[in-house]
Amino acid sequence: MRLLDYSLGIVCFVWTANAAVYTKFEDLPSVSFDYVIVGAGTAGNVLAYRLTEDASASVLVIEAGPSDENVLPAIAPFLAPGLTPNTPYDWNYTTVPRESIDNRSIPYNRGHILGGSSSANYHVHQYGPPDDYDKLAAITGDNGWSWDKIKKYVYKHEKFRKPVQDAGEEKRYIQEDHGTQGIVPVSLPGHHQAVDDLVIAATRELPHDFPYSPDTSGILGLGWAQSTIDNGTRQSSSTTYLRSANSRPNLSVLIETQVLKLLPTSRNGGKPAFRGVLLSNGESTPNYVFAKNEVILSAGSIGTPQLLLLSGIGPKEDLESHGIHTLVDNPSVGHNFSDHIYVPYHFAVRGADTLDDLLRNPALMQAAIGEWMVTQKGPISNGVLNQFGFFRFPSNTSIFDSTPDPATGPNAPHWEMMICNFWLSRVLSIPPTGNFLSLLTVLGAPISRGFVKLSSADPLHKPIIDPQYLTKDYDTAALREAARAMKKFASAKAFSDFIIEPVESSAFDSDETLDDHIRKTVDIVFHAVGTGSMSKDSANWGVVNSKLKVKGTDGLRVVDASVWPFVPSVHTQGPTYLVAERAADIILDEYKSGAWDGLLHLAQNVWSSPDSSPSGSVTLSQLGDL
Ligand SMILES: Cc1cc2nc3c(=O)[nH]c(=O)nc-3n(C[C@H](O)[C@H](O)[C@H](O)COP(=O)(O)OP(=O)(O)OC[C@H]3O[C@@H](n4cnc5c(N)ncnc54)[C@H](O)[C@@H]3O)c2cc1C
Ligand SMILES: *[C@@H]1O[C@H](CO)[C@@H](O)[C@H](O)[C@H]1NC(C)=O
Ligand SMILES: *[C@@H]1O[C@H](CO)[C@@H](O)[C@H](O)[C@H]1NC(C)=O
Ligand SMILES: *[C@@H]1O[C@H](CO)[C@@H](O)[C@H](O)[C@H]1NC(C)=O
Ligand SMILES: *[C@@H]1O[C@H](CO)[C@@H](O)[C@H](O)[C@H]1NC(C)=O
Ligand SMILES: *[C@@H]1O[C@H](CO)[C@@H](O)[C@H](O)[C@H]1NC(C)=O
Ligand SMILES: *[C@@H]1O[C@H](CO)[C@@H](O)[C@H](O)[C@H]1NC(C)=O
């Protein structure tokens, strides 16, 4: 089922070591830090970097997964799909089987590695239309999330690399919309493919339906992908933010260590404080560490709600059913899971300039990897796509007759088309011979919402993930509409010498056959959000307020993709990075202003039974008393 199957570790790639990274609790310089960040993932490492820019603050980041050093598929871009699932670098989650997707259970990949999903993802980097941020500002009542206010973080975050080759007649990106002095390198595709020119020709031929986009980071239309790749190698939050900060004396990173739950510490004005975390490397007795200022959950859209629930923050009924004492009854924790799904369509094509033979033939793959190791060039230096597009349905489409338009605004897409120069599907296996083009239709603004729940009070048990894909008629209807638009694109004259025939042509016989194909082949784009939703302070739903503090608690924040109350219109790593950049400013401002000075006494008062655990370790049965 894996997209790319080859044995890991066949080659040894030398990769600069990280400093200040511990694997043993005993080696940590302290058990108390100003900030404790749970998860060294996409968002967590942004905070690690920003909160230690001021050397006077001490920060501990705790990561369950191993180091990303020398992990070839986390470095060589085209090998990324081999990093997950069912490897040491994935949490190996699967979704609950649902009749709406033919009773299938989908592997729900999440990076379990330094850098989190930014080390495991497929590199596409975007921010999204301003509409997404303006909607977030409206939902939270906090204008600080509006695009006008957020845009400055693009320049702090991004280090756009000028294309080596001339862009030709069309702009491939809009220079003014990008930063060059930030932290994470972003670049246009390095390795050109024959199909790329045909795709651009098709945009010229069908400018009404498939306009060319001069910059795909947030503008409607079809254009060149921007990726977290620099000179042919992956750029994750680990290789950028964390690596730039890891010589700072007050930053400690503890890897191969899982946080099991949060520890309630003292109460402040009646609100339970959670300034401690219980952690384990799976071998010795669990230990705990404390935060003088706060604990920040950056464990991602699955890990964060799981930890909140394990700690007694969530829907009371669910917690009680697992024997967990409810400290904060909040029905929203884990709910409003929102995600992107895609449906693949394949076309048999002429010529051999697709990547199918590379994927079928281990000898060719070895040779390409060898070429990449020496030059950082060739097909391995690219991500899984060079081009993609974001589109709206025509306003007279009948699918909005029964459902209000779910796009975040007039400049936000309803659907996306990804263009892959090879057979891509985790469901339908690649035919033994032939060359293929894959056009993937993505539901841009889904309306179905799912949930993450505990399966057990044991932190080592995987949670239940039920995204409820295609449980709303609109979602299926939109994918049908997208499929028909995709078919029109594939019929462009530009492809007449290239495309031989569609593989799934009978899917287009009727609505029913199309729905059947959709149910059977739909898969995820890995963009889960919503399980730790932001909302107004006054809202009767939501997990965190607009300053990302967990409602009803003290000393606890969530900073990761889970705080987006709806899935952004684009791929989610960029929107996650921007949330984390603003979160760092929010946190730094708050402590700078002295608003928390009165709480320093909490540091002395954090844990009530230190005598029974002089070495800093505590047993699980002791915790049961909490
Ligand atoms: C296979 C894949 C492909 C993707 N492709 C793209 C793409 O091309 N473009 C794009 O924009 N987005 C893509 N995404 C999505 C994007 O990467 C995520 O939306 C984003 O990285 C999420 O960031 P995060 O900080 O919320 O979580 P993560 O980056 O996942 O970080 C969470 C971290 O917390 C750690 N953690 C969790 N629980 C615990 C615990 N209890 N104790 C200690 N540590 C814990 C995890 O191991 C992880 O390191 C992809 C995702 C995947 C998985
Ligand atoms: C590290 O942080 C502490 C506060 O926790 C501060 O007192 C100390 O000066 C910092 N150390 C350095 C080297 O900056
Ligand atoms: C995921 O599966 C692989 C292979 O079975 C295993 O080595 C790894 O430990 C699993 N990941 C986690 C987080 O359990
Ligand atoms: C899915 O499972 C349900 C319940 O077991 C069953 O009734 C149904 O026929 C199954 N559907 C498919 C497509 O297999
Ligand atoms: C989900 O989000 C909507 C707002 O989009 C809100 O009205 C609803 O209450 C939320 N549901 C839960 C369980 O939090
Ligand atoms: C890119 O990688 C190649 C091969 O390792 C190296 O020779 C070159 O200097 C690198 N270029 C930049 C700009 O880092
Ligand atoms: C929508 O408008 C277009 C162009 O005006 C027209 O070709 C099409 O038939 C209309 N579709 C519907 C469903 O009315």
mmCIF file of C-alpha atoms and ligand atoms in Angstrom, residues 86-88 90-92 112, ligand 3:
data_model
loop_
_atom_site.group_PDB
_atom_site.id
_atom_site.type_symbol
_atom_site.label_atom_id
_atom_site.label_comp_id
_atom_site.label_asym_id
_atom_site.label_seq_id
_atom_site.Cartn_x
_atom_site.Cartn_y
_atom_site.Cartn_z
ATOM 1 C CA ASN A 86 4.334 1.767 9.672
ATOM 2 C CA THR A 87 7.849 3.011 10.229
ATOM 3 C CA PRO A 88 9.455 4.304 13.435
ATOM 4 C CA ASP A 90 4.970 7.549 12.054
ATOM 5 C CA TRP A 91 2.371 7.305 14.821
ATOM 6 C CA ASN A 92 0.667 4.666 12.627
ATOM 7 C CA HIS A 112 6.819 10.837 14.906
HETATM 8 C C1 LIG B 3 4.826 2.301 13.798
HETATM 9 O O1 LIG B 3 5.052 1.034 13.220
HETATM 10 C C2 LIG B 3 6.422 0.672 13.087
HETATM 11 C C3 LIG B 3 6.479 -0.645 12.319
HETATM 12 O O2 LIG B 3 5.649 -1.562 12.890
HETATM 13 C C4 LIG B 3 7.060 0.594 14.476
HETATM 14 O O3 LIG B 3 8.433 0.305 14.341
HETATM 15 C C5 LIG B 3 6.868 1.944 15.179
HETATM 16 O O4 LIG B 3 7.367 1.870 16.488
HETATM 17 C C6 LIG B 3 5.407 2.350 15.209
HETATM 18 N N1 LIG B 3 5.297 3.723 15.733
HETATM 19 C C7 LIG B 3 4.844 3.978 16.961
HETATM 20 C C8 LIG B 3 4.810 5.388 17.397
HETATM 21 O O5 LIG B 3 4.463 3.119 17.712
#
